[in-house]
JSON list of C-alpha atoms in Angstrom, two decimals:
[
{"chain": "A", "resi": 5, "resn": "UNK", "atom": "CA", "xyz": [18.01, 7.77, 42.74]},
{"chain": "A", "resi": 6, "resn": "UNK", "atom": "CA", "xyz": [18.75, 6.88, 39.10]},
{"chain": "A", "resi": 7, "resn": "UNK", "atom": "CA", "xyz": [18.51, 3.82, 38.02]},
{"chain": "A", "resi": 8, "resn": "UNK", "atom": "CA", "xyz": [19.73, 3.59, 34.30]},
{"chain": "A", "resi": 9, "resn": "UNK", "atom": "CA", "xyz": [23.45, 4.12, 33.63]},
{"chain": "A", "resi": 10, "resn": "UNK", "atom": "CA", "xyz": [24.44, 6.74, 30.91]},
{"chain": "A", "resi": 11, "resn": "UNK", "atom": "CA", "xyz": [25.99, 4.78, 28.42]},
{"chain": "A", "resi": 12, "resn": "UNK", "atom": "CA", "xyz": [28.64, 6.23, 26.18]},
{"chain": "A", "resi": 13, "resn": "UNK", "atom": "CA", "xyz": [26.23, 5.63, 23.08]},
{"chain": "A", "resi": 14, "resn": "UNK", "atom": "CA", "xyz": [23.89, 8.41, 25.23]},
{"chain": "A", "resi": 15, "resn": "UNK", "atom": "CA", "xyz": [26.51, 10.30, 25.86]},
{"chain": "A", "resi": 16, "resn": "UNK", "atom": "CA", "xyz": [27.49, 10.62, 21.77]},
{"chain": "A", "resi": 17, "resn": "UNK", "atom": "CA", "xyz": [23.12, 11.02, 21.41]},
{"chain": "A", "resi": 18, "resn": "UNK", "atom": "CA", "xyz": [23.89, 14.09, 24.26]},
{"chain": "A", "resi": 19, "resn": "UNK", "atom": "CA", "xyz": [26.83, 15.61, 22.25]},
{"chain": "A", "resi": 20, "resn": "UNK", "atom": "CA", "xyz": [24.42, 15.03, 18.62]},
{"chain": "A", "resi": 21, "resn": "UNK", "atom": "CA", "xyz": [21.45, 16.70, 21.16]},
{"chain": "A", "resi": 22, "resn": "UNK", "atom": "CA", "xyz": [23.73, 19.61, 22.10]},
{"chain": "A", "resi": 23, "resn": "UNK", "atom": "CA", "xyz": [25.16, 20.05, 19.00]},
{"chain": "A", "resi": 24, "resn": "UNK", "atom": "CA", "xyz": [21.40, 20.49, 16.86]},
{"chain": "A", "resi": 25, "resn": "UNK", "atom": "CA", "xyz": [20.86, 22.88, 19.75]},
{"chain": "A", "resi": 26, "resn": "UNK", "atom": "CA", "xyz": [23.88, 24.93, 18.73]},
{"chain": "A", "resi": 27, "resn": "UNK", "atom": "CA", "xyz": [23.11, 24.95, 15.61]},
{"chain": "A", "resi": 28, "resn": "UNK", "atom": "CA", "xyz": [18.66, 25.73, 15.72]},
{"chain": "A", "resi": 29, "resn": "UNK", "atom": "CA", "xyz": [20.07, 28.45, 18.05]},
{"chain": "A", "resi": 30, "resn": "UNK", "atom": "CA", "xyz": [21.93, 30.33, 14.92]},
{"chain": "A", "resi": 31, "resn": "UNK", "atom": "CA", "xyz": [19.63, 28.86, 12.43]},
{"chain": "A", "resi": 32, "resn": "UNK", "atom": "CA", "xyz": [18.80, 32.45, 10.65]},
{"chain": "A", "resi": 33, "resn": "UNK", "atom": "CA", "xyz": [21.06, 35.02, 12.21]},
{"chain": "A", "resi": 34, "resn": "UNK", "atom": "CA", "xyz": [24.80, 36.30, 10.91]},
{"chain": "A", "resi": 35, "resn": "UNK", "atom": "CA", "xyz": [27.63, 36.57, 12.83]},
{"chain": "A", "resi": 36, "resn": "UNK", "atom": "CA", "xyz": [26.51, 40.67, 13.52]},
{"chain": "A", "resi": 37, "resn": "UNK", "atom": "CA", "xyz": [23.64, 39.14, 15.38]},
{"chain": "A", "resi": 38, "resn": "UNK", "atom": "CA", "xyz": [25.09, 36.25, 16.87]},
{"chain": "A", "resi": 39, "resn": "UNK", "atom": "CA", "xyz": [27.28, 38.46, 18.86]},
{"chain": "A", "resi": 40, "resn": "UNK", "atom": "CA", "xyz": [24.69, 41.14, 19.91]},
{"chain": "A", "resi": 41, "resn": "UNK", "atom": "CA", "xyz": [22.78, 38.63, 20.97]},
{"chain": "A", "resi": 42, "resn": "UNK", "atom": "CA", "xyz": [23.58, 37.37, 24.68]},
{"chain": "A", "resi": 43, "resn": "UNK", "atom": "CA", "xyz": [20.96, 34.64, 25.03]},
{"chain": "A", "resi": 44, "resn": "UNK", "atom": "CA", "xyz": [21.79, 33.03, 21.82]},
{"chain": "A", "resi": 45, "resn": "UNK", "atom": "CA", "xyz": [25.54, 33.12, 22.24]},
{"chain": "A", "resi": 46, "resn": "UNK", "atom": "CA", "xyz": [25.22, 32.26, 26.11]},
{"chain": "A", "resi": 47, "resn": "UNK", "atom": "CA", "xyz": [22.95, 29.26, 25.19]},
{"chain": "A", "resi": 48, "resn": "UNK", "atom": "CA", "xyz": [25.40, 28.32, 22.28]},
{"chain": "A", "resi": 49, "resn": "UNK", "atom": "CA", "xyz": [28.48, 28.52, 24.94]},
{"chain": "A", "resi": 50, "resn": "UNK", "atom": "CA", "xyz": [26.69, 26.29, 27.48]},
{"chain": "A", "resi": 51, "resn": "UNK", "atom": "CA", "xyz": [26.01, 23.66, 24.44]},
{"chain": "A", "resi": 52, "resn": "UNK", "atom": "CA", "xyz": [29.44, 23.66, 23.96]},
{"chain": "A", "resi": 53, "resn": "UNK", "atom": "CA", "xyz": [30.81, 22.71, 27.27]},
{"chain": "A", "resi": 54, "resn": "UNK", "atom": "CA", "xyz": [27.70, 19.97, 27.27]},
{"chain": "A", "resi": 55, "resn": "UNK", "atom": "CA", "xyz": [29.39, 18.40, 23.71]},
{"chain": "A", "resi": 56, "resn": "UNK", "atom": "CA", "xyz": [32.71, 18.14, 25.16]},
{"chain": "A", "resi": 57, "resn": "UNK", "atom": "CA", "xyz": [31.97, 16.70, 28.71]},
{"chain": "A", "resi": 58, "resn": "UNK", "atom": "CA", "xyz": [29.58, 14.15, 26.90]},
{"chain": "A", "resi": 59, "resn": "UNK", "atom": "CA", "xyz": [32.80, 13.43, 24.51]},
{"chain": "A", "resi": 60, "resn": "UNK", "atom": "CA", "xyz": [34.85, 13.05, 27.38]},
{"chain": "A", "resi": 61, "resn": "UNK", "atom": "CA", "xyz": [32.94, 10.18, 28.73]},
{"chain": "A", "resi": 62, "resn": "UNK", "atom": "CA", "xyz": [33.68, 7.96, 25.73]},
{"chain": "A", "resi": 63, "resn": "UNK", "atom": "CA", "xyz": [36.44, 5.63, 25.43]},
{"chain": "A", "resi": 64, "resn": "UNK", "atom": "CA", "xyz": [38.98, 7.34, 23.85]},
{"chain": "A", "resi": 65, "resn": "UNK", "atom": "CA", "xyz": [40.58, 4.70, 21.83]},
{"chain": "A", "resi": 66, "resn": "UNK", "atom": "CA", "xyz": [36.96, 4.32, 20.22]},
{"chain": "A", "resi": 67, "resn": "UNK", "atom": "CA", "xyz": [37.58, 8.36, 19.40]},
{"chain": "A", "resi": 68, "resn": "UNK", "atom": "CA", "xyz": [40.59, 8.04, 18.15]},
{"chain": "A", "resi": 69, "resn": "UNK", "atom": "CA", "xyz": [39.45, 5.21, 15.34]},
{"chain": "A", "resi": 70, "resn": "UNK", "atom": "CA", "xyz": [38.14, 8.29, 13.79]},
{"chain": "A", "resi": 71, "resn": "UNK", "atom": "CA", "xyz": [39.89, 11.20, 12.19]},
{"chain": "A", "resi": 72, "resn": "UNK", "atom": "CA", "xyz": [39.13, 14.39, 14.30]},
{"chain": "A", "resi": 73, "resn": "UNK", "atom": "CA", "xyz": [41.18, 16.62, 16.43]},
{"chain": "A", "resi": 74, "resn": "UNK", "atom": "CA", "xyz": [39.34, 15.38, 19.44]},
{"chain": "A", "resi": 75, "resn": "UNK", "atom": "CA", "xyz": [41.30, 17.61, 21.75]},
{"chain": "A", "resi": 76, "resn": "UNK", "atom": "CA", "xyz": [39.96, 19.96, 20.18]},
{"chain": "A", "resi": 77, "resn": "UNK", "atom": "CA", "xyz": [36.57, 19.67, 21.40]},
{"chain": "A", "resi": 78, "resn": "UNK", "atom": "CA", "xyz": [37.91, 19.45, 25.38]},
{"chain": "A", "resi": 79, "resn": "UNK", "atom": "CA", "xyz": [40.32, 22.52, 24.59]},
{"chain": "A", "resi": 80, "resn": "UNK", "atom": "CA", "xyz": [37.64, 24.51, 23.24]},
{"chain": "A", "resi": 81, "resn": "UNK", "atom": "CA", "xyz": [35.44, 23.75, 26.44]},
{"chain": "A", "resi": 82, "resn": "UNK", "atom": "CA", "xyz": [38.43, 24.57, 28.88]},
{"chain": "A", "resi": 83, "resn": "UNK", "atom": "CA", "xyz": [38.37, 27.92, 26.96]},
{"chain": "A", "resi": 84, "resn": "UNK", "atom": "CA", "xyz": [34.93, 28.60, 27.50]},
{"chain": "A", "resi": 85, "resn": "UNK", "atom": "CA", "xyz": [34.99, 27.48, 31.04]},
{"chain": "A", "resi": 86, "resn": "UNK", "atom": "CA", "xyz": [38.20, 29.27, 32.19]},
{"chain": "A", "resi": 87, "resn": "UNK", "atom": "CA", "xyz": [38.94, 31.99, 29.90]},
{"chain": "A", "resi": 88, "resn": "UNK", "atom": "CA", "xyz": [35.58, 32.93, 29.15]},
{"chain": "A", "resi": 89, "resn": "UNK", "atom": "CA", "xyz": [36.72, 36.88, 29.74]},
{"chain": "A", "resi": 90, "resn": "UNK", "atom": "CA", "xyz": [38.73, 36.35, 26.63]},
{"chain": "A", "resi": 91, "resn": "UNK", "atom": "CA", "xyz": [36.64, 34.78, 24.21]},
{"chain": "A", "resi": 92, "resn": "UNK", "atom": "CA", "xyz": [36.24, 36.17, 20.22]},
{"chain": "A", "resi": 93, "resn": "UNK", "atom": "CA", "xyz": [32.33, 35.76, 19.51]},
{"chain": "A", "resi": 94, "resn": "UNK", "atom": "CA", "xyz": [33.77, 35.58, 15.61]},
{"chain": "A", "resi": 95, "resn": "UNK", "atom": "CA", "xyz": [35.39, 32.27, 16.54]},
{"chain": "A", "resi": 96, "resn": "UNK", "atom": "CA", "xyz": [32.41, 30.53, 18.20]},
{"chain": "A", "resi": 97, "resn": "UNK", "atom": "CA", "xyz": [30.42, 31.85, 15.39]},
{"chain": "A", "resi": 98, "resn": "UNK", "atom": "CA", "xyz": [32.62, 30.32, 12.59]},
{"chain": "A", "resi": 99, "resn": "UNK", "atom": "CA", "xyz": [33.00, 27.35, 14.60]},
{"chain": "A", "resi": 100, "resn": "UNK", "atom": "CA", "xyz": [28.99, 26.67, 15.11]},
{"chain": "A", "resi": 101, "resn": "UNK", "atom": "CA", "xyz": [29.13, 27.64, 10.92]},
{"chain": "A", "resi": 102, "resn": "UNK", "atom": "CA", "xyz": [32.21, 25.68, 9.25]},
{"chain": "A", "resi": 103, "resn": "UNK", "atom": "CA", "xyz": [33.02, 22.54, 12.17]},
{"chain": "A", "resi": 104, "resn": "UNK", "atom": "CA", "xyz": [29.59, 21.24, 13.97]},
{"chain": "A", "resi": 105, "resn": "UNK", "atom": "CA", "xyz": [28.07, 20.11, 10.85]},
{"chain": "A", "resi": 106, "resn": "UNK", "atom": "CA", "xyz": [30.86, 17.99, 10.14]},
{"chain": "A", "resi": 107, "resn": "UNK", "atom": "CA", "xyz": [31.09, 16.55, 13.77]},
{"chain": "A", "resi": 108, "resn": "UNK", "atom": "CA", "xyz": [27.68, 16.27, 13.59]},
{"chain": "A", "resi": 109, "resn": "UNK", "atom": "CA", "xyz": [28.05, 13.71, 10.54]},
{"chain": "A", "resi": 110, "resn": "UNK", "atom": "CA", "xyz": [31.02, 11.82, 12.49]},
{"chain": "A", "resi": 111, "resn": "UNK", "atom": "CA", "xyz": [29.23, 10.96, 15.54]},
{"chain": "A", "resi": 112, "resn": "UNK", "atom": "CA", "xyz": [26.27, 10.06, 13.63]},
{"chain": "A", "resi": 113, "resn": "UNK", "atom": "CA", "xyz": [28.62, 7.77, 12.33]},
{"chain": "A", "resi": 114, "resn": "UNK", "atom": "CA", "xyz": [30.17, 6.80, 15.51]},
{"chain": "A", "resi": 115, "resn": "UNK", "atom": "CA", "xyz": [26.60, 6.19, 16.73]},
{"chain": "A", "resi": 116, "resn": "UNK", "atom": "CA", "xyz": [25.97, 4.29, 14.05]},
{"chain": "A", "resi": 117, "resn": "UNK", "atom": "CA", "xyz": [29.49, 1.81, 13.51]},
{"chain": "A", "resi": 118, "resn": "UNK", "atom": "CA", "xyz": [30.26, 1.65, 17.06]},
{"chain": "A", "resi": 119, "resn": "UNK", "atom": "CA", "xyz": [27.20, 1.22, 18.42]},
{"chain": "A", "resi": 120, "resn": "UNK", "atom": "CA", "xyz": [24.65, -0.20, 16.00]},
{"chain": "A", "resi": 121, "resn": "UNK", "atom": "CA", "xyz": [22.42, 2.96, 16.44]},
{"chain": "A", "resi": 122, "resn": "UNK", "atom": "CA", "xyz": [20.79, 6.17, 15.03]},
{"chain": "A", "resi": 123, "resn": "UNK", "atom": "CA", "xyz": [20.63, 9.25, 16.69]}
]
């Protein structure tokens, strides 16, 4: 039986966690070899859904002090989970490129204001 309580500052250190995974996963491949690649986009995927079901265990009027399209992150995870027959390999590519850095930053920062510590 566990006997420590997830906080929501772990769970922001679990979406920071998931989100470096995403992002050593692609370190060094294109998009070409990001979608040929079924381990690396699978793991990617599975990061994903971890980043928004530790974001859905924080408060979200401490979220929402922050500018970010936080239902975003839950839509993009319903996607994954429910319509993963449909999904475009481009998108989740671009997304890993041109959005996790900067949400990477912003709950760093969360960590950080809200919580009074580094990832």
């Amino acid at each position: 039986m566990r006997d420590k309580r997830v906080t929501e500052a772990d769970r922001v250190r679990h979406a920071i966690e998931a989100i470096r995974k995403v992002t050593g996963f692609c370190e060094g491949i294109g998009r070409d070899e990001f979608e040929r690649n079924m381990v690396v986009h699978s793991a990617c995927l599975y990061q994903y859904t971890i980043i928004a079901e530790a974001l859905s265990h924080v408060d979200s009027d401490r979220l929402s002090k922050y500018e970010y399209p936080w239902y975003k992150v839950k839509s993009f995870r319903n996607f994954i989970l429910h319509d993963y027959h449909s999904i475009a390999l481009t998108t989740v590519y671009d997304t890993t490129v041109n959005e996790l850095p900067m949400l990477e930053k912003l709950l760093i920062e969360i960590l950080q204001k809200e919580f009074s510590e580094k990832p």
